[in-house]
Coordinates of C-alpha atoms and ligand atoms in Angstrom, one line a residue:
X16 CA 60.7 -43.2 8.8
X17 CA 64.1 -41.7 7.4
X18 CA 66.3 -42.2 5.2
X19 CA 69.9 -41.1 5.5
X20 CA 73.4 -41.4 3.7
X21 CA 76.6 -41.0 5.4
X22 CA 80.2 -40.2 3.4
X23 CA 78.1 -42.4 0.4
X24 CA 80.6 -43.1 -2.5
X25 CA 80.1 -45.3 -5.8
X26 CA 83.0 -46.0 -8.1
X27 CA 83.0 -48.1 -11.3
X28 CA 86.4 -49.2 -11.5
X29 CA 88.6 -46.7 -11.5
X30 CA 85.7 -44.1 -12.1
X31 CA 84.3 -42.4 -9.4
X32 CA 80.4 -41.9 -9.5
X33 CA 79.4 -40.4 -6.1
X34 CA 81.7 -39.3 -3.8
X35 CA 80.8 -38.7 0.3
X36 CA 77.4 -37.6 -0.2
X37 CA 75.6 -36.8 3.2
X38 CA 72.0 -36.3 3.8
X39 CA 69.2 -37.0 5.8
X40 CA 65.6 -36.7 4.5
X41 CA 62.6 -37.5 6.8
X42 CA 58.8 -38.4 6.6
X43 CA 56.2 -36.0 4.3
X44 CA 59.3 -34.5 2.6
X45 CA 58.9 -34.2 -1.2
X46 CA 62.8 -33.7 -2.5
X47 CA 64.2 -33.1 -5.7
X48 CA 67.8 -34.0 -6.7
X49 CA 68.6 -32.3 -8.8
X50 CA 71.7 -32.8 -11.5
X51 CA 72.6 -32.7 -15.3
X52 CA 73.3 -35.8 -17.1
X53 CA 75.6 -38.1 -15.4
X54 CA 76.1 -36.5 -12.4
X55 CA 75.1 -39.5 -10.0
X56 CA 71.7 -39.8 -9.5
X57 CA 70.6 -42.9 -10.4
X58 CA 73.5 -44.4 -8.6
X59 CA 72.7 -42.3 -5.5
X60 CA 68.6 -43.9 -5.9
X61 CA 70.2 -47.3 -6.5
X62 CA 72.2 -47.7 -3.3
X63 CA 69.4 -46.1 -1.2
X64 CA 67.6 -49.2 -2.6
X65 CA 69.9 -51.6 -1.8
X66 CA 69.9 -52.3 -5.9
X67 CA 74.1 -51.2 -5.9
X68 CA 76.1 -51.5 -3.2
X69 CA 78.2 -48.8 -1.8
X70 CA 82.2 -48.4 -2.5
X71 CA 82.3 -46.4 0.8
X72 CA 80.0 -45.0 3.3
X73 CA 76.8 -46.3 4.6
X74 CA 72.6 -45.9 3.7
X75 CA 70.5 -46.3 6.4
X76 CA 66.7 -46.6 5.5
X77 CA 64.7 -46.1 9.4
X78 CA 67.8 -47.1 10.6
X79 CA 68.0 -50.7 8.7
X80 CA 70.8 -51.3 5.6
X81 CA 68.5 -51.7 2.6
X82 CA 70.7 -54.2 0.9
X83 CA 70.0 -56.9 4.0
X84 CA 67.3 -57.5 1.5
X85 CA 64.9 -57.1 4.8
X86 CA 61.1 -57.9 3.5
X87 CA 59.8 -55.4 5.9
X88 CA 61.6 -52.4 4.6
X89 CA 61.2 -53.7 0.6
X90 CA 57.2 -53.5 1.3
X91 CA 58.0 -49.6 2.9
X92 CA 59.4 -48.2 -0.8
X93 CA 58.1 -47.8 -4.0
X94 CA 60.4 -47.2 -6.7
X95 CA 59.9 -46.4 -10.2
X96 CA 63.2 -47.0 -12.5
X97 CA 64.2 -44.2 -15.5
X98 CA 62.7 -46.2 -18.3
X99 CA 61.0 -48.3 -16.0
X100 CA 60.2 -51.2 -18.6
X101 CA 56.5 -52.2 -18.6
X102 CA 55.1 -54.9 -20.0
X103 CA 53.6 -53.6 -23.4
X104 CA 51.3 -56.5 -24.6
X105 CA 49.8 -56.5 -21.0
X106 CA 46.4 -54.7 -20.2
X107 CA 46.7 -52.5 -17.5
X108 CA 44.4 -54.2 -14.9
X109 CA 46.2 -57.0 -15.4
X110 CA 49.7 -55.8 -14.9
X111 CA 48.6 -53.9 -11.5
X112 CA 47.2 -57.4 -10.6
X113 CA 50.2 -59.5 -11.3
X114 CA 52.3 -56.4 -9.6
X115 CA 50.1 -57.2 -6.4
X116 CA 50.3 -60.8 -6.5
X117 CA 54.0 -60.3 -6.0
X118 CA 53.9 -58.3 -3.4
X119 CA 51.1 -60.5 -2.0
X120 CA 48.7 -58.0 -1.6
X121 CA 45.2 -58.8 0.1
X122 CA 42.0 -57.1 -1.2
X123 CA 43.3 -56.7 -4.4
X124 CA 40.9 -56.4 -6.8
X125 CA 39.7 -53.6 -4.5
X126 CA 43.4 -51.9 -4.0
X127 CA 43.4 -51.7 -7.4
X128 CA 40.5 -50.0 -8.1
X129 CA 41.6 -47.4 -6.0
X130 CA 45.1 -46.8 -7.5
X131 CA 43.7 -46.4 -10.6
X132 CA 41.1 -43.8 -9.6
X133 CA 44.3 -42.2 -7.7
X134 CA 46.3 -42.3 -10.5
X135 CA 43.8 -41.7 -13.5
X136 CA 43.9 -44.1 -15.0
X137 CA 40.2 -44.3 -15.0
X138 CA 39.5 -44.2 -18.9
X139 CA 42.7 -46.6 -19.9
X140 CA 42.3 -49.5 -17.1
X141 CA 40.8 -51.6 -19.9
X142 CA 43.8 -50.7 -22.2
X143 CA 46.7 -53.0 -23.3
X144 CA 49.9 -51.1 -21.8
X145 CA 51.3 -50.1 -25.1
X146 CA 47.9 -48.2 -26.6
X147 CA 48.8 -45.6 -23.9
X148 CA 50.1 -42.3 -24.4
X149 CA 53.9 -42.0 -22.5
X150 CA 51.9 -39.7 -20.2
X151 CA 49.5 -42.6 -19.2
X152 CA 51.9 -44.9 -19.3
X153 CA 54.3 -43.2 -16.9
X154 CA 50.8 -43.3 -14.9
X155 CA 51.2 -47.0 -14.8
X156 CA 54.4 -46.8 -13.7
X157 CA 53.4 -44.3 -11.0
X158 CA 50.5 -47.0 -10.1
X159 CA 52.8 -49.9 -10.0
X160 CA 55.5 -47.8 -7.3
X161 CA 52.4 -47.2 -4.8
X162 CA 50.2 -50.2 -5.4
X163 CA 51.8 -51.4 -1.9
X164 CA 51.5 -48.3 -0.6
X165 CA 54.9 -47.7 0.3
X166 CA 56.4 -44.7 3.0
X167 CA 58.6 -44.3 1.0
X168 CA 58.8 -43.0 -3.0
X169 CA 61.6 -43.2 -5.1
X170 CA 61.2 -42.1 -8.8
X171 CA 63.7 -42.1 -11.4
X172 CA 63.5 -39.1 -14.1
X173 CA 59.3 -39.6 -13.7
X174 CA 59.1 -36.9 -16.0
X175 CA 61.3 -37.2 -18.6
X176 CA 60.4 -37.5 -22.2
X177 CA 56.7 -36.6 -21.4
X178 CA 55.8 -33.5 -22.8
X179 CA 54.8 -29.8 -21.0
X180 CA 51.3 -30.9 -20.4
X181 CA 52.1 -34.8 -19.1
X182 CA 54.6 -33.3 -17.6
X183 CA 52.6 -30.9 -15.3
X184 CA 50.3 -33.6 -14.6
X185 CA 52.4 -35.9 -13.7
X186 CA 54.3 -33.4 -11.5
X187 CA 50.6 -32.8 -10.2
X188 CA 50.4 -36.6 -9.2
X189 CA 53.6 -37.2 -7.6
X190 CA 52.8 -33.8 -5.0
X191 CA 49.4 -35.3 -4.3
X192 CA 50.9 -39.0 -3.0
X193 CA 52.7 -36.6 -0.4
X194 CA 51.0 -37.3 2.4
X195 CA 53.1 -38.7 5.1
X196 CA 55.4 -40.5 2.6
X197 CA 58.9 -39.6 1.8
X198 CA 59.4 -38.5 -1.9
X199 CA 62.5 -38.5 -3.4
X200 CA 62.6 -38.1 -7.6
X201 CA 65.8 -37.1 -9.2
X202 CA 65.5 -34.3 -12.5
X203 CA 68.4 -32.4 -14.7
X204 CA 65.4 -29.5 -15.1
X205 CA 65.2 -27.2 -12.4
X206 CA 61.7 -26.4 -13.1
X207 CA 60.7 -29.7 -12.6
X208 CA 61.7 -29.8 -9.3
X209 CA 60.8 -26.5 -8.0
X210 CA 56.9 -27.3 -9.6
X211 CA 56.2 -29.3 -6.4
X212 CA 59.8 -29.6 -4.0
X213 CA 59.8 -28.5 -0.2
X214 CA 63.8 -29.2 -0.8
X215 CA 66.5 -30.0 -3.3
X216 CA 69.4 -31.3 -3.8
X217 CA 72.0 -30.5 -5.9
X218 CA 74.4 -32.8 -7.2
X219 CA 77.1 -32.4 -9.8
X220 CA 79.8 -35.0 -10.8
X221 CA 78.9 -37.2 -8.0
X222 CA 79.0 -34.1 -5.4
X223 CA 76.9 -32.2 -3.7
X224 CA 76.9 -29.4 -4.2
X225 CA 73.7 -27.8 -1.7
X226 CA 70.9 -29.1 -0.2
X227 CA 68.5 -26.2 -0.1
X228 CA 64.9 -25.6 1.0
X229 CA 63.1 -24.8 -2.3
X230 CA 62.6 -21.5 -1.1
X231 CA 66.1 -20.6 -0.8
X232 CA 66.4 -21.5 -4.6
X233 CA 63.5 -19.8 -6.1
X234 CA 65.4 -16.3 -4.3
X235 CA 68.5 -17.2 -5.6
X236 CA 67.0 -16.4 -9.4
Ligands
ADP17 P1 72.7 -39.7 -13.6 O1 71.6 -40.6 -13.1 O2 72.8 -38.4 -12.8 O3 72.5 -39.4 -15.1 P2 74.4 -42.0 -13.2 O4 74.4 -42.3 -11.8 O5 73.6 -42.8 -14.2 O6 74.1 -40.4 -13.4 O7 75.9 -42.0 -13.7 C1 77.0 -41.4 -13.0 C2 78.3 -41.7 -13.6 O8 78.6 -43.1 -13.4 C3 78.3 -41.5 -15.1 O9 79.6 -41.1 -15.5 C4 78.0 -42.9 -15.7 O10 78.6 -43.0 -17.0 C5 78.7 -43.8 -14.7 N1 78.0 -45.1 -14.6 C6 76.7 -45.3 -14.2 N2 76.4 -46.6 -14.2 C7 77.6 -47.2 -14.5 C8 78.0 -48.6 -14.7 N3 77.1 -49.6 -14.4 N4 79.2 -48.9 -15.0 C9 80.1 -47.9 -15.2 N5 79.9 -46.6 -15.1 C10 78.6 -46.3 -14.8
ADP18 P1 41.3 -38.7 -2.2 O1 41.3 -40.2 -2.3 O2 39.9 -38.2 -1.9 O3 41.9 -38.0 -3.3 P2 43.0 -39.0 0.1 O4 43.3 -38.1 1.2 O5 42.4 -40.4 0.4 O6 42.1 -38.3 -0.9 O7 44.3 -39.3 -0.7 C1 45.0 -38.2 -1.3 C2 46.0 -38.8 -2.3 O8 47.0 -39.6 -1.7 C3 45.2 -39.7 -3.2 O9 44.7 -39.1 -4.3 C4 46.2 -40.7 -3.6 O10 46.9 -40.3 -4.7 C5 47.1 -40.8 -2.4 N1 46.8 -41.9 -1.5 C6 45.9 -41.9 -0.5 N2 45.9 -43.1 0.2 C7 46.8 -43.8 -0.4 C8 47.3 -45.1 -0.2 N3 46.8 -45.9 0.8 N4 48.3 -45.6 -1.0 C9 48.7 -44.8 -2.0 N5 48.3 -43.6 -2.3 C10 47.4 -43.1 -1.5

């Protein structure tokens, strides 16, 4: 599994968004890109999805175009949006189960049980969606992304508006779905990213600018 962008650009209109990014990221990497405000991120996630498509350039995602809509590769990535909306009034069982039911998941009940436990979301199962604490909720949101148990991760901002404690946990989270998967989540704090990143990239107004092994970054300061 791989995921790679070639000379990827993204105008609206006139503007330019991401211009000729290039990158290559590759199974049981955990990868932080990394960029203030408006610097291209979530239009960079978006055409890895297949969600936007490119103005120039290609994504290839294990060497297949994510926006051929191909069933096989949607089943192979999680992805949880910036101010991925959940569905308030709905308990949280319930959402994971009609999350699973479109996917078509078998042994669900069973799937679910363990997502939860994964997650910890132990306590709140039993809980309507909007009697949650953001932390918790971004939980459900972080349940919802793997409940297929995708290779690949994409997560929006996960940590954003959460505060230092959610935060840490949920950093916590994310690093222990590494496994084999690929992880990409997108921050504008550094110190999110170098909590739990093998590797970052950096991107400002739609460039990038390095794409550095964590290391590298932490003896840079
Ligand atoms: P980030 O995720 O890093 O905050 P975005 O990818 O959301 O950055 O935005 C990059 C740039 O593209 C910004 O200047 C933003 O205003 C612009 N932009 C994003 N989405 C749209 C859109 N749908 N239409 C027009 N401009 C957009
Ligand atoms: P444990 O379940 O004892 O914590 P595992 O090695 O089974 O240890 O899993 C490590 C972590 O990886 C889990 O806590 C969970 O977050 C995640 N994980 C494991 N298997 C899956 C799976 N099939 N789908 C999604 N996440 C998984």
């Amino acid at each position: 599994m791989f995921i790679e962008a070639k000379n990827l650009s993204k105008n609206y209109g006139k503007q330019s968004a991401v211009q000729d990014l290039n990158f290559h990221l590759g199974e049981g990497e955990i990868v932080g890109f990394l960029g203030p405000n408006g610097a291209g991120k979530s239009t960079t996630l978006k055409m890895l999805l297949g969600l936007i498509s490119p103005s120039a350039g290609t994504v290839l995602i294990d060497g297949k175009d994510p926006q051929e809509q191909n069933i096989q590769l949607k089943k192979q990535i999680g992805y949880l949006a910036e101010n991925n909306p959940l569905y308030p009034e709905m308990y949280v069982r319930e959402f994971l189960a009609f999350i699973g039911n479109i996917h078509q998941l078998k042994n669900l009940d069973r799937r679910i049980q363990d997502v939860i436990e994964w997650v910890g979301l132990q306590k709140e199962a039993h809980k309507k969606i909007q009697e949650l604490s953001k932390g918790f909720q971004q939980r459900v949101g972080i349940a919802m992304a793997i409940l297929h148990d995708p290779q690949i991760l994409i997560l929006d901002e996960p940590t954003s508006g959460l505060d230092p404690n959610q935060r840490d946990e949920i950093r916590n989270l994310i690093k222990s779905l590494q496994k084999d998967r690929i992880i990409l989540f997108s921050s504008h704090i550094l110190s999110e990213v170098e909590a739990i990143c093998d590797r970052v990239l950096l991107i400002n107004q739609g460039k990038l600018v390095s794409d550095s092994p964590m290391k590298e970054i932490k003896d840079l300061e």
